[in-house]
Short mmCIF file of C-alpha atoms and ligand atoms in Angstrom, two decimals:
data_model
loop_
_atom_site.label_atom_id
_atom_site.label_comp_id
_atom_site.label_asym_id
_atom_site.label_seq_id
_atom_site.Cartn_x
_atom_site.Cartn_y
_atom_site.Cartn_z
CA UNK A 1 -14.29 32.12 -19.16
CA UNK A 2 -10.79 30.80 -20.05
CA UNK A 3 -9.87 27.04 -20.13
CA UNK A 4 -7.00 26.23 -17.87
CA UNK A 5 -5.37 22.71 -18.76
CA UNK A 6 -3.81 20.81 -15.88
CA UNK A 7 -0.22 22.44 -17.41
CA UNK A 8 -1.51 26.23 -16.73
CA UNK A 9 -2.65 24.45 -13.52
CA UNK A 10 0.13 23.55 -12.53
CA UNK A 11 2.44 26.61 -13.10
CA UNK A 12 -0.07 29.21 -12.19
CA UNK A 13 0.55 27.26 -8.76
CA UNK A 14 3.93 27.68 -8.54
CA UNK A 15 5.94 25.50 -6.62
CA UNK A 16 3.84 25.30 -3.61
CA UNK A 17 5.47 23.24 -0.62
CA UNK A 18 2.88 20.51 -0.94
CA UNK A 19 4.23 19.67 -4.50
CA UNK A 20 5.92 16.04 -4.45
CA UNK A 21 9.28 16.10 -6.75
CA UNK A 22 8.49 13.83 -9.44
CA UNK A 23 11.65 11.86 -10.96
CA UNK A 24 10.77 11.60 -14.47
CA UNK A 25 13.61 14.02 -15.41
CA UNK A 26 16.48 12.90 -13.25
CA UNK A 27 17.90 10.45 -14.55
CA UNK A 28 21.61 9.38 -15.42
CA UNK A 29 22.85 8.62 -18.87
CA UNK A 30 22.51 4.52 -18.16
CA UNK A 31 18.48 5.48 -17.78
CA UNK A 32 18.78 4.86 -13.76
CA UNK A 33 17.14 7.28 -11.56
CA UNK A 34 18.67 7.24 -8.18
CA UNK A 35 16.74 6.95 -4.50
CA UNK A 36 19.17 7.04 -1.70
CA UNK A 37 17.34 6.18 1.61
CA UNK A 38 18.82 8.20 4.50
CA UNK A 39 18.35 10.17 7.53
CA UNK A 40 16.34 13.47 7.25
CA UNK A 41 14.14 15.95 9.21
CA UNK A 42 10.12 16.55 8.26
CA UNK A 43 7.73 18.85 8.90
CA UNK A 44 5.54 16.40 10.42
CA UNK A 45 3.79 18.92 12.82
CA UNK A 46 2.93 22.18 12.18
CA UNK A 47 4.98 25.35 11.16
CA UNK A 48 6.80 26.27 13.66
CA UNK A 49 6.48 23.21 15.65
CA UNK A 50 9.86 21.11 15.78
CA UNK A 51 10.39 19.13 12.81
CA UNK A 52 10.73 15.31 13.30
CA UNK A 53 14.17 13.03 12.49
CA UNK A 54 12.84 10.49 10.20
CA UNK A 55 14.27 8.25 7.83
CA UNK A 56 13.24 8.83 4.27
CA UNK A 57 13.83 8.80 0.00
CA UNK A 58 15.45 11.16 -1.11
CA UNK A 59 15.10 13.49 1.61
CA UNK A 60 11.48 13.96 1.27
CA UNK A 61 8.19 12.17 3.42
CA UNK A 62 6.96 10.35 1.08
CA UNK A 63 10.03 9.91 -1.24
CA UNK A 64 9.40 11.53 -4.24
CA UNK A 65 6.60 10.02 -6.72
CA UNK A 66 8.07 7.43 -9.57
CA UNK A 67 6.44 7.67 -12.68
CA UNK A 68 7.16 5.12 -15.59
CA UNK A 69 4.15 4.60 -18.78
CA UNK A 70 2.55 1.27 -18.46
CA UNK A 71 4.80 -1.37 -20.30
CA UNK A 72 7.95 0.46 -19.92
CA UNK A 73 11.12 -0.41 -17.62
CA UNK A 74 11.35 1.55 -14.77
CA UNK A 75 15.04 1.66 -13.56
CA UNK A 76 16.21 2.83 -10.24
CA UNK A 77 19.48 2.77 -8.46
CA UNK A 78 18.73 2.44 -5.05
CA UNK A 79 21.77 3.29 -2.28
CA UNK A 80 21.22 2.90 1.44
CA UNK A 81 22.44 5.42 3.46
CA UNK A 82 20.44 4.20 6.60
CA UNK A 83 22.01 2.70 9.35
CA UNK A 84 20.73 -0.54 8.72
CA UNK A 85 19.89 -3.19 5.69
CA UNK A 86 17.47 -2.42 3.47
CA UNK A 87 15.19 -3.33 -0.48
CA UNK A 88 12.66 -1.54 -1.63
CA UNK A 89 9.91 -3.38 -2.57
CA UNK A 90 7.11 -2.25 -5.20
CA UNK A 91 4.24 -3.06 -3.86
CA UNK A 92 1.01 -4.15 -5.89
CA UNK A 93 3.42 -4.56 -9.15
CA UNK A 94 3.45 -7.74 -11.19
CA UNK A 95 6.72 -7.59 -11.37
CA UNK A 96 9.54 -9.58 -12.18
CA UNK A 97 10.75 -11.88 -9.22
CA UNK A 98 14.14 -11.02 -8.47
CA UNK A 99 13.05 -7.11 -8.25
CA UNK A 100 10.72 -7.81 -5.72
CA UNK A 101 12.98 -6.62 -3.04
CA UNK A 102 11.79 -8.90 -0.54
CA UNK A 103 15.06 -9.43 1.60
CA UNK A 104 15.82 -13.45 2.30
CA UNK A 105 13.64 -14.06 -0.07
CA UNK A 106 14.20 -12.46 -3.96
CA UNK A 107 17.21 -11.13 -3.00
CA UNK A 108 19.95 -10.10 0.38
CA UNK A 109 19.33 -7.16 1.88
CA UNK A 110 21.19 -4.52 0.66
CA UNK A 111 23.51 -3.42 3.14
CA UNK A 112 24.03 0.07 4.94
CA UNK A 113 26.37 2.26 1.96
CA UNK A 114 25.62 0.04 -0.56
CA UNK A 115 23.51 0.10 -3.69
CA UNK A 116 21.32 -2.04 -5.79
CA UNK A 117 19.96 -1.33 -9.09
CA UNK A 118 15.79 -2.50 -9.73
CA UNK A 119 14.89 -2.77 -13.60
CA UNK A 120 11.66 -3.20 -14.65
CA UNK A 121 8.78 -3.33 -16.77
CA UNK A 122 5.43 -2.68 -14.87
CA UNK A 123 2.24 -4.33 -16.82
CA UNK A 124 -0.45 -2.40 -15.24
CA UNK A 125 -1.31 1.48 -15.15
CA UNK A 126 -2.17 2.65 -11.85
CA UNK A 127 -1.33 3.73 -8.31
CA UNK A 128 1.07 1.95 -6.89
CA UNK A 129 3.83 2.43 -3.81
CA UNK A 130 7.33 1.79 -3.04
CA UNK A 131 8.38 0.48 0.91
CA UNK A 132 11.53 -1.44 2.35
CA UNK A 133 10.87 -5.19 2.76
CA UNK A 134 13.65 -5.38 5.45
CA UNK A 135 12.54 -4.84 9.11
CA UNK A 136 9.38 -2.73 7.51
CA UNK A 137 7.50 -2.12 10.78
CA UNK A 138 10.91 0.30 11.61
CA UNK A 139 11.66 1.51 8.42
CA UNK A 140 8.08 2.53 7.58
CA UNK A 141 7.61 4.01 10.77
CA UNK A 142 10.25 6.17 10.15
CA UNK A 143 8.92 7.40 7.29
CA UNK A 144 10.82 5.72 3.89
CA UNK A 145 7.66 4.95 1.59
CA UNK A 146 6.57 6.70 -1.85
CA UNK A 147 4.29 6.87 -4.58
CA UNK A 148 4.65 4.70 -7.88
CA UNK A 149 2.53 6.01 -10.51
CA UNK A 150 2.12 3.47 -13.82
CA UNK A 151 0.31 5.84 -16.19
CA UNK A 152 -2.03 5.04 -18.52
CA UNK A 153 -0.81 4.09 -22.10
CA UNK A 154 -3.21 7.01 -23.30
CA UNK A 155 -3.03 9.62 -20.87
CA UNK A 156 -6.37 10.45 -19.80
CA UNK A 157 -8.06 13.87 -19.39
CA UNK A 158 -8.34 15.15 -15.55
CA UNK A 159 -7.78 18.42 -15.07
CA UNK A 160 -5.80 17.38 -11.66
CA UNK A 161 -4.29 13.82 -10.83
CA UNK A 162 -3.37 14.17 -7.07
CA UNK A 163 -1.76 11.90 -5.05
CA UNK A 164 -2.03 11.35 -1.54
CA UNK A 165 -0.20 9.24 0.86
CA UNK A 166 -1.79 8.89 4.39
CA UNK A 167 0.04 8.13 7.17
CA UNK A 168 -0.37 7.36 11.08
CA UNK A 169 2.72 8.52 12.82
CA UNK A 170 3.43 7.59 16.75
CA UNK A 171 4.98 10.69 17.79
CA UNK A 172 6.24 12.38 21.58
CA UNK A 173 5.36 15.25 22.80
CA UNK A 174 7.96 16.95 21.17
CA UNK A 175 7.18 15.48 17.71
CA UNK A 176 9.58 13.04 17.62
CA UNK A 177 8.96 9.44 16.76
CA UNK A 178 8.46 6.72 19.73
CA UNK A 179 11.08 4.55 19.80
CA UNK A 180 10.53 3.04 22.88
CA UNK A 181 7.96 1.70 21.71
CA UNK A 182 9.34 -0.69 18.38
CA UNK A 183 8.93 -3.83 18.25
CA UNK A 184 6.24 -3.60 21.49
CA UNK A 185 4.67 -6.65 22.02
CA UNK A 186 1.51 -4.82 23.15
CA UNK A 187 1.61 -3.72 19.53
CA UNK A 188 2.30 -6.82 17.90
CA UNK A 189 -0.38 -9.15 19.61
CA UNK A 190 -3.10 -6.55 19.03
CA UNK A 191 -3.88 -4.38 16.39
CA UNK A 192 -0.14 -3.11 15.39
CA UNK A 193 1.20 0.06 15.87
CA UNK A 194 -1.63 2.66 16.12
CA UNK A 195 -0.15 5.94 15.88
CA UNK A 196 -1.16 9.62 17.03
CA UNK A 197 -0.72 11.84 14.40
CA UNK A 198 -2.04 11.68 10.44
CA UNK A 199 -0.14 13.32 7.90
CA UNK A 200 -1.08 13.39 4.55
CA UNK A 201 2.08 14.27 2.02
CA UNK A 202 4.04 14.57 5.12
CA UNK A 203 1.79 17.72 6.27
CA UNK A 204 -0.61 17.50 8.86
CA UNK A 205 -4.00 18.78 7.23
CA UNK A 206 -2.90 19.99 4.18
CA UNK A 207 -4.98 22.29 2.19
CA UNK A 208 -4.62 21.48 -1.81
CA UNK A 209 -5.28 24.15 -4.69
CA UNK A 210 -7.89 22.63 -7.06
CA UNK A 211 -8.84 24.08 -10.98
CA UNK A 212 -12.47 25.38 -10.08
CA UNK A 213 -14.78 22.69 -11.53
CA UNK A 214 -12.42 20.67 -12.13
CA UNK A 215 -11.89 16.62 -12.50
CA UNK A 216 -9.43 15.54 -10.29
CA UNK A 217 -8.09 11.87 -9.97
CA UNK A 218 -7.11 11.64 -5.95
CA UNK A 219 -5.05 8.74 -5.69
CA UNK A 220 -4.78 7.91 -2.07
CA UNK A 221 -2.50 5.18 -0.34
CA UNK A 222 -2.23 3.97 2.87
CA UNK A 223 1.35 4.19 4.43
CA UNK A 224 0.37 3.51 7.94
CA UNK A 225 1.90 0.73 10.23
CA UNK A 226 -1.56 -0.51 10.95
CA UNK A 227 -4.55 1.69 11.09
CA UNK A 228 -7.53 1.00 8.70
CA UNK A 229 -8.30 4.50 7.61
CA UNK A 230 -12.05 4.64 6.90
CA UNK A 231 -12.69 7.48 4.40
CA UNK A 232 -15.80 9.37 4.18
CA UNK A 233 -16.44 10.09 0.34
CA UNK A 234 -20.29 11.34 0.56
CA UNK A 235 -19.18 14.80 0.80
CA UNK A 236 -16.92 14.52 -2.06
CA UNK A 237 -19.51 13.17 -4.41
CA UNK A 238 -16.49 10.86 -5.28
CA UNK A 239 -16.73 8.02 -7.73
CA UNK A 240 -14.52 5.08 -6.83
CA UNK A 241 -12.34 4.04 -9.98
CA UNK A 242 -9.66 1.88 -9.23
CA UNK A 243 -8.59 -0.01 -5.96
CA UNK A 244 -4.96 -1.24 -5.62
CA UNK A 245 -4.25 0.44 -9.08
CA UNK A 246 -7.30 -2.11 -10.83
CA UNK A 247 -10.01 0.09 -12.55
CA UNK A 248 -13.50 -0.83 -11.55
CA UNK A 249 -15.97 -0.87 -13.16
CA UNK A 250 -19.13 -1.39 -10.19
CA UNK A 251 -16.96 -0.17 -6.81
CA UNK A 252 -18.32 -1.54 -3.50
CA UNK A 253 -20.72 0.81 -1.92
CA UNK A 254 -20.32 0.14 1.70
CA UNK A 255 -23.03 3.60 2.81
CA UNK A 256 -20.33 5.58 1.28
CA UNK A 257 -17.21 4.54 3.58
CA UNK A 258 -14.28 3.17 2.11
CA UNK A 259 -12.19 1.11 4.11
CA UNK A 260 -8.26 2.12 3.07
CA UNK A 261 -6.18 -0.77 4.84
CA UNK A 262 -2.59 -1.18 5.45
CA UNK A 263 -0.80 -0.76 1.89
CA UNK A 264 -4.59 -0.59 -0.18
CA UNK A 265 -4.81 2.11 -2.49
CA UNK A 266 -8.15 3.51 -3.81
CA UNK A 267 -8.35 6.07 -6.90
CA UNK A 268 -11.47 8.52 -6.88
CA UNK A 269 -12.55 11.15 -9.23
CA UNK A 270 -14.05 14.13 -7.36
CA UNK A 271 -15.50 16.75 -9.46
CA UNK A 272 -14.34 20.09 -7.69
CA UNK A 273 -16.95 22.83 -6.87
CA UNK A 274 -17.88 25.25 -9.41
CA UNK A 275 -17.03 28.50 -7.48
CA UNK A 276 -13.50 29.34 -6.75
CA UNK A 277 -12.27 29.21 -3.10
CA UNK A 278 -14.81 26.41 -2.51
CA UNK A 279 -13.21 23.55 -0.14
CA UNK A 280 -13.96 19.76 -0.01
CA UNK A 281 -12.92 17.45 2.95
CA UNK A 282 -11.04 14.34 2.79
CA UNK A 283 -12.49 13.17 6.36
CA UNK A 284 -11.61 9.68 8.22
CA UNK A 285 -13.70 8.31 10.79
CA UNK A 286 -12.39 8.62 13.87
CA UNK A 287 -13.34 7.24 17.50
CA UNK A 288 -16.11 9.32 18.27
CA UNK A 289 -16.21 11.86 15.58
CA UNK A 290 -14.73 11.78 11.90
CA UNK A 291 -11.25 13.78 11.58
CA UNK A 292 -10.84 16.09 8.12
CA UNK A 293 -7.36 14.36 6.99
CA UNK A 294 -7.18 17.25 4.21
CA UNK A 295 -9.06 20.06 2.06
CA UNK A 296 -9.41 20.88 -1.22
CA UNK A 297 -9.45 24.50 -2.02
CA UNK A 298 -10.89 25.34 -5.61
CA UNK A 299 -8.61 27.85 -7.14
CA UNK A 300 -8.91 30.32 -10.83
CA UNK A 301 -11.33 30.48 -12.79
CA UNK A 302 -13.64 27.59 -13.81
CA UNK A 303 -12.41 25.52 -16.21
CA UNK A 304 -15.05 23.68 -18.87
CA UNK A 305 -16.77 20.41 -17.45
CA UNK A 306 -15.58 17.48 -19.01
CA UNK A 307 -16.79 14.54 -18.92
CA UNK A 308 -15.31 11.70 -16.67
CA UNK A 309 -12.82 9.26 -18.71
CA UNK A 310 -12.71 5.79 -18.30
CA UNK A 311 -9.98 3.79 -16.75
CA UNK A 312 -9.02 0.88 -19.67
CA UNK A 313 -8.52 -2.55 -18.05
CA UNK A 314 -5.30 -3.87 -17.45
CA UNK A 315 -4.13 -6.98 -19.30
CA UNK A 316 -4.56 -9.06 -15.97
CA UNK A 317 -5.01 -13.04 -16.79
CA UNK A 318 -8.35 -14.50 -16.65
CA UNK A 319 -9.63 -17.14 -14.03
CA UNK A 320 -9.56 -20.72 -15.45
CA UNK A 321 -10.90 -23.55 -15.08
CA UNK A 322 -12.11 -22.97 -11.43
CA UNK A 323 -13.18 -26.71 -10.68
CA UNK A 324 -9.22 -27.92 -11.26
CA UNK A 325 -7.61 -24.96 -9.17
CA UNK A 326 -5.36 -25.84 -6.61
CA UNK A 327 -6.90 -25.00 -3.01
CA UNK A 328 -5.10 -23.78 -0.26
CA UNK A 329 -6.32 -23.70 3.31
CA UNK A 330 -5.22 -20.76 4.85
CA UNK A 331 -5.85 -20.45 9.03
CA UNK A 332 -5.17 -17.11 10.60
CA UNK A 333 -4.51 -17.86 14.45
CA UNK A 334 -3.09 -16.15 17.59
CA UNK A 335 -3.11 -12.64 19.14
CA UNK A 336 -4.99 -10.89 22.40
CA UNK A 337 -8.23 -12.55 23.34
CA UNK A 338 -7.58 -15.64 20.58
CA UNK A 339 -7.85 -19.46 21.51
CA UNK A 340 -3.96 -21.03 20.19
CA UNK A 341 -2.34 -22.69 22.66
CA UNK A 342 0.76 -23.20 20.91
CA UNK A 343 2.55 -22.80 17.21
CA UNK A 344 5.34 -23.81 15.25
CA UNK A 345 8.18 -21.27 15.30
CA UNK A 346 11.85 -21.96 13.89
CA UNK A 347 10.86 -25.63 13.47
CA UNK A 348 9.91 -25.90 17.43
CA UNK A 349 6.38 -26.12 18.89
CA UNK A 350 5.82 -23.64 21.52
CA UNK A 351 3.50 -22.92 23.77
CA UNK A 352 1.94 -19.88 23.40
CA UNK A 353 3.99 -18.40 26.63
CA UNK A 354 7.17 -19.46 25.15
CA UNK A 355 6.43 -18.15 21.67
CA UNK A 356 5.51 -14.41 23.21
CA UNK A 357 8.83 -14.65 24.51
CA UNK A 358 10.49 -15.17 21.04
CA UNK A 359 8.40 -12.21 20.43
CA UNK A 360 6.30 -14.08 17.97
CA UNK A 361 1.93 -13.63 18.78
CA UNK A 362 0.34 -15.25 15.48
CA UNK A 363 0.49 -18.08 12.83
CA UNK A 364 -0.48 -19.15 9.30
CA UNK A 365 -1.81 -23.14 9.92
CA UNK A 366 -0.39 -23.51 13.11
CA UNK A 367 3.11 -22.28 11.91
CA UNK A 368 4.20 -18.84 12.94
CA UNK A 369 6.57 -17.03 10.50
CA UNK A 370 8.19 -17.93 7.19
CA UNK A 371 9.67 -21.31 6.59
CA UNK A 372 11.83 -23.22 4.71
CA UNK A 373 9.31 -24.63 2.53
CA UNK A 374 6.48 -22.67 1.15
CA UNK A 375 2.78 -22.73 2.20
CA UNK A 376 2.46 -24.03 -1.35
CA UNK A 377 3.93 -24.76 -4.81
CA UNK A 378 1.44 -23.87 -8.13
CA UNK A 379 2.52 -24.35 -11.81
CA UNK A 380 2.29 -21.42 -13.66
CA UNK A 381 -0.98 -21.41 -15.44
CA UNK A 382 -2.77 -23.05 -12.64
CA UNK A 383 -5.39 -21.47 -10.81
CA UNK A 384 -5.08 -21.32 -7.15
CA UNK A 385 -7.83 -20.53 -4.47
CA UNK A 386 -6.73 -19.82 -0.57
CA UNK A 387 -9.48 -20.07 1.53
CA UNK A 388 -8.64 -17.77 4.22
CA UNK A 389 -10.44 -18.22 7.92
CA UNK A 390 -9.51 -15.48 10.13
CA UNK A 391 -10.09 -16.85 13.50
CA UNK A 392 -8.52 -14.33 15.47
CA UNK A 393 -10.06 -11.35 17.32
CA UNK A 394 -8.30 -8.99 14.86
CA UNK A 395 -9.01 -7.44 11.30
CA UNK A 396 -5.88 -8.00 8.77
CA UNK A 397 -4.77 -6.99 5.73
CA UNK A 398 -3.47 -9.89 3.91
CA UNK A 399 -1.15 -9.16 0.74
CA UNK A 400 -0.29 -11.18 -1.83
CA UNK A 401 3.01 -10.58 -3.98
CA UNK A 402 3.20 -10.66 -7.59
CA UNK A 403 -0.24 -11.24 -8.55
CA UNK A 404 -3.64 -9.68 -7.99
CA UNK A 405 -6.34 -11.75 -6.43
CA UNK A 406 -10.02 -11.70 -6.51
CA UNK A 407 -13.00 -12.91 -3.62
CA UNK A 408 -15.12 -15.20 -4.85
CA UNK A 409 -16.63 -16.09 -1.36
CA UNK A 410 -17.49 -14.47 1.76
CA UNK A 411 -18.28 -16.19 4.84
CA UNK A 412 -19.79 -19.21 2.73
CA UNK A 413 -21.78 -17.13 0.11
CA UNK A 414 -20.54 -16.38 -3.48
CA UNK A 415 -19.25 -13.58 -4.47
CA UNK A 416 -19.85 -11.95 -8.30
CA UNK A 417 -17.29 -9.98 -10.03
CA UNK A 418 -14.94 -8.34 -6.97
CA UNK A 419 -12.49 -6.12 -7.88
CA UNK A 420 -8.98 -7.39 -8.21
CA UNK A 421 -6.93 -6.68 -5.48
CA UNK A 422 -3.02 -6.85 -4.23
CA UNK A 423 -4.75 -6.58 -0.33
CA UNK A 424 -7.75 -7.76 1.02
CA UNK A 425 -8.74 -6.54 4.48
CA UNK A 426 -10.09 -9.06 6.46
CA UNK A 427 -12.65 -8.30 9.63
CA UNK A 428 -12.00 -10.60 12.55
CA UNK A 429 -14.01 -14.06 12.40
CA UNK A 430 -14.61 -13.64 8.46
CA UNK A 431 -13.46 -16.34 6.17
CA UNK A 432 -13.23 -15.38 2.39
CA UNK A 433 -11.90 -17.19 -0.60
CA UNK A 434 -9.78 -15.52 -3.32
CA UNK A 435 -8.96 -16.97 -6.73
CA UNK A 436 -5.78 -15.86 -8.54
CA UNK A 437 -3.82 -17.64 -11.84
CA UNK A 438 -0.76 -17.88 -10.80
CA UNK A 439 1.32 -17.22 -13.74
CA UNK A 440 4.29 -15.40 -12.24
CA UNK A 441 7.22 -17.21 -11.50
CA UNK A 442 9.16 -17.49 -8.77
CA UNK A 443 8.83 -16.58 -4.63
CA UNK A 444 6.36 -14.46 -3.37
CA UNK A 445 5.20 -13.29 0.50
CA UNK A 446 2.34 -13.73 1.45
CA UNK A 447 1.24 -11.82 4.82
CA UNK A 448 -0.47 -9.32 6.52
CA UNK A 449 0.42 -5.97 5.94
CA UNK A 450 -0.19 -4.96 9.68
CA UNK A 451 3.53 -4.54 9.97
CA UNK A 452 3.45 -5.61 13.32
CA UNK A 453 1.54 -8.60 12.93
CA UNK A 454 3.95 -9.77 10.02
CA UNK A 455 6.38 -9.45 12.34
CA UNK A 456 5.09 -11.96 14.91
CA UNK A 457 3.93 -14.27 12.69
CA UNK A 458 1.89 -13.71 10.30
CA UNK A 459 4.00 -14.30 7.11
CA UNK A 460 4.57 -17.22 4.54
CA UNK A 461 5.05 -17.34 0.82
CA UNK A 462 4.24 -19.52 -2.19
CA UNK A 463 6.14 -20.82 -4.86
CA UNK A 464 5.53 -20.45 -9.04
CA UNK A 465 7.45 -22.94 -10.74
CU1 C2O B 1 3.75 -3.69 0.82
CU2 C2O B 1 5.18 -7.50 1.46
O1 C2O B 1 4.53 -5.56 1.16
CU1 CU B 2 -2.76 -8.68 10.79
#
């Protein structure tokens, strides 16, 4: 039996439709690859079904995937050619402030036909994403998001890496994207914008060519608005390896769900059936029954089994001094069927009446939206612990900028060695505490990464001086 390598893989493929454009090669002589956000059309439903008018990188849903070696500077020229403002933001990177593209905060918006150039090193292998930080429960909607891929310094030996962007599109009838419905405040005081229609790779139920017994590293994001995707792995025989681009090492084992929230990102090697034209099914629980989201399809002749590398750690900072850490109290408020009567919005208390009239449903400590001053102010070097009560009828996905943060209590019990994480999802009534160094300078968000809930409220940021 011959050996195919993921190379032979790859070409004996051809250049199948489902194939994401990879940048590596296209760059300019100054080392800057260019993304130009824009109007475009998808394939969002199936052949022969309209396509949809979205907004996307590059032309394609997702833009295409940005791959840079761990340690070296990834440099893109971004141009908007939307109708509106917009960053890019790279989410789950410890990156350097100012190319945080977080607009108002690290830098202006850029505006419609203008450009701005992000340089940067990124410290960590793993998966990763790119989004506008700049009205992001429209701009994501409309489809501008992509894959950032930090490889390993060594690359490692799958036969397959495969990446996979989910997303939960609200779409007519006629396969266009609700607009009516932005910005709904039905939306935004429950639990965001749920759409009607997954795509994975911008292709409803996708079927993927995999080497017959093969190791493949999926690497699946979340790109939805809102919806917690919960992904059945049992039938995959998957092994969780990294979450929000951190390897594990002991991955949670929740009866063999994994809850994918807003923005998370979960790695998992699947070893690929022995006989060709086999298929394995990505499937997501649905309401009453679970939905198959994607297949794999083995394809040529086996290849050898090899043996299942392991991810090397990033050089994340360790946890000092625990006892001295600066704590933050961190109270999640507000939405349908919660108890605040009133919040802090634009330096005003309103009552909660007025406040859903300013189109605002939620708040951080009684203060709804970001402020002037941060929610707090760490040295660099200092560890900091926010202990986060959601007391709210709703689960959220709270995201932290910059830095990668770790539970070390749930709902008043300790918590041993949890996996590092850029987003923790948070059920409703569940306090946790996380622990992070803070040893990144400058501004960062902080806030839930139910785009709809950020935008009513539920967004502050800290400082790193
Ligand atoms: Cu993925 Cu503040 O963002
Ligand atoms: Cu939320």
């Amino acid at each position: 039996m011959t050996q195919l390598t993921r190379r032979h893989f790859t070409a004996a493929l051809g250049a199948s439709a489902l194939t994401l454009p990879s940048l590596r090669a296209a760059r300019a002589s100054d080392g800057f690859v260019a993304l130009r956000a824009s109007a475009a059309k998808a394939q969002l439903l199936a052949t022969g079904e309209p396509q949809t008018d979205v907004w996307a990188y590059s032309k394609g849903v997702p833009g295409p995937i940005l791959r840079v070696r761990q340690g070296e500077r990834l440099k893109v020229r971004f141009f908007n050619d939307l109708p509106q403002a917009s960053t890019v933001h790279w989410h789950g990177i410890r990156i350097d402030n100012a190319m945080d593209g977080v607009a108002g905060l690290t830098q202006d918006a850029v505006p419609a036909g203008k450009s701005f150039d992000y340089d940067f090193v990124a410290p960590d292998a793993g998966t990763y994403w790119y989004h506008p930080h700049s009205r992001t429960w429209e701009q994501l909607a409309r489809g501008l998001y992509g894959m950032l891929i930090v490889e390993e310094r060594e690359p490692l030996d799958f036969d397959l890496d495969l990446p996979l962007v989910i997303d939960d599109w609200r779409l007519t009838e006629q396969g266009a994207i609700h607009e009516p419905s932005f910005g709904a405040m039905m939306d935004k005081s429950h639990a965001g914008r749920l759409g009607n229609w997954v795509t994975v790779n911008g292709t409803s139920g996708p079927i993927f060519k995999v080497p017959t017994n093969g190791l493949v590293r999926l690497r699946l994001a979340n790109a939805s608005n809102a919806r917690v995707l919960r992904l059945k792995t049992a039938n995959m025989n998957g092994q969780i390896i990294a979450l929000d681009g951190q390897p594990v090492s002991n991955p949670p084992n929740d009866g063999d769900v994994v809850a994918l929230a807003p923005s998370q990102r979960v790695d998992i090697a699947v070893r690929a059936p022995s006989e060709p034209n086999s298929t394995l099914e990505l499937m997501v629980q649905g309401g009453d029954r679970d939905i198959a989201v994607a297949t794999l399809q083995t394809s040529g002749p086996a290849v050898e089994k090899r043996e299942q590398p392991a991810l090397p750690l990033n050089p994340l900072p360790a946890l000092a001094r625990l006892p001295d850490a600066l704590q933050v109290e961190l109270r999640m408020e507000g939405g349908a069927m919660g108890t605040m009567q009133e919040a802090k919005f634009n330096g005003k208390v309103l009552a909660i009446r007025e406040l859903v009239r300013a189109g605002q449903a939620w708040a951080f400590n009684g203060v709804s939206g970001r402020t002037e001053d941060p929610l707090f102010r760490a040295r660099r070097g200092q560890t900091v612990v926010v202990n986060m009560v959601n007391d709210t009828a709703w689960p959220h996905a709270m995201h932290f900028h910059g830095h990668h943060v770790q539970v070390i209590e749930k709902n008043g019990k300790p918590v041993q060695n949890a996996p590092w994480r850029d987003t923790e999802l948070m059920e409703r009534g569940e306090k946790i505490k996380v622990a992070f160094p803070a040893e990144n300078v400058g501004k960062w968000m902080l806030h839930c990464h139910m785009l709809e809930h950020q935008a009513a409220g539920m967004a502050t940021w800290f400082e790193v001086a």
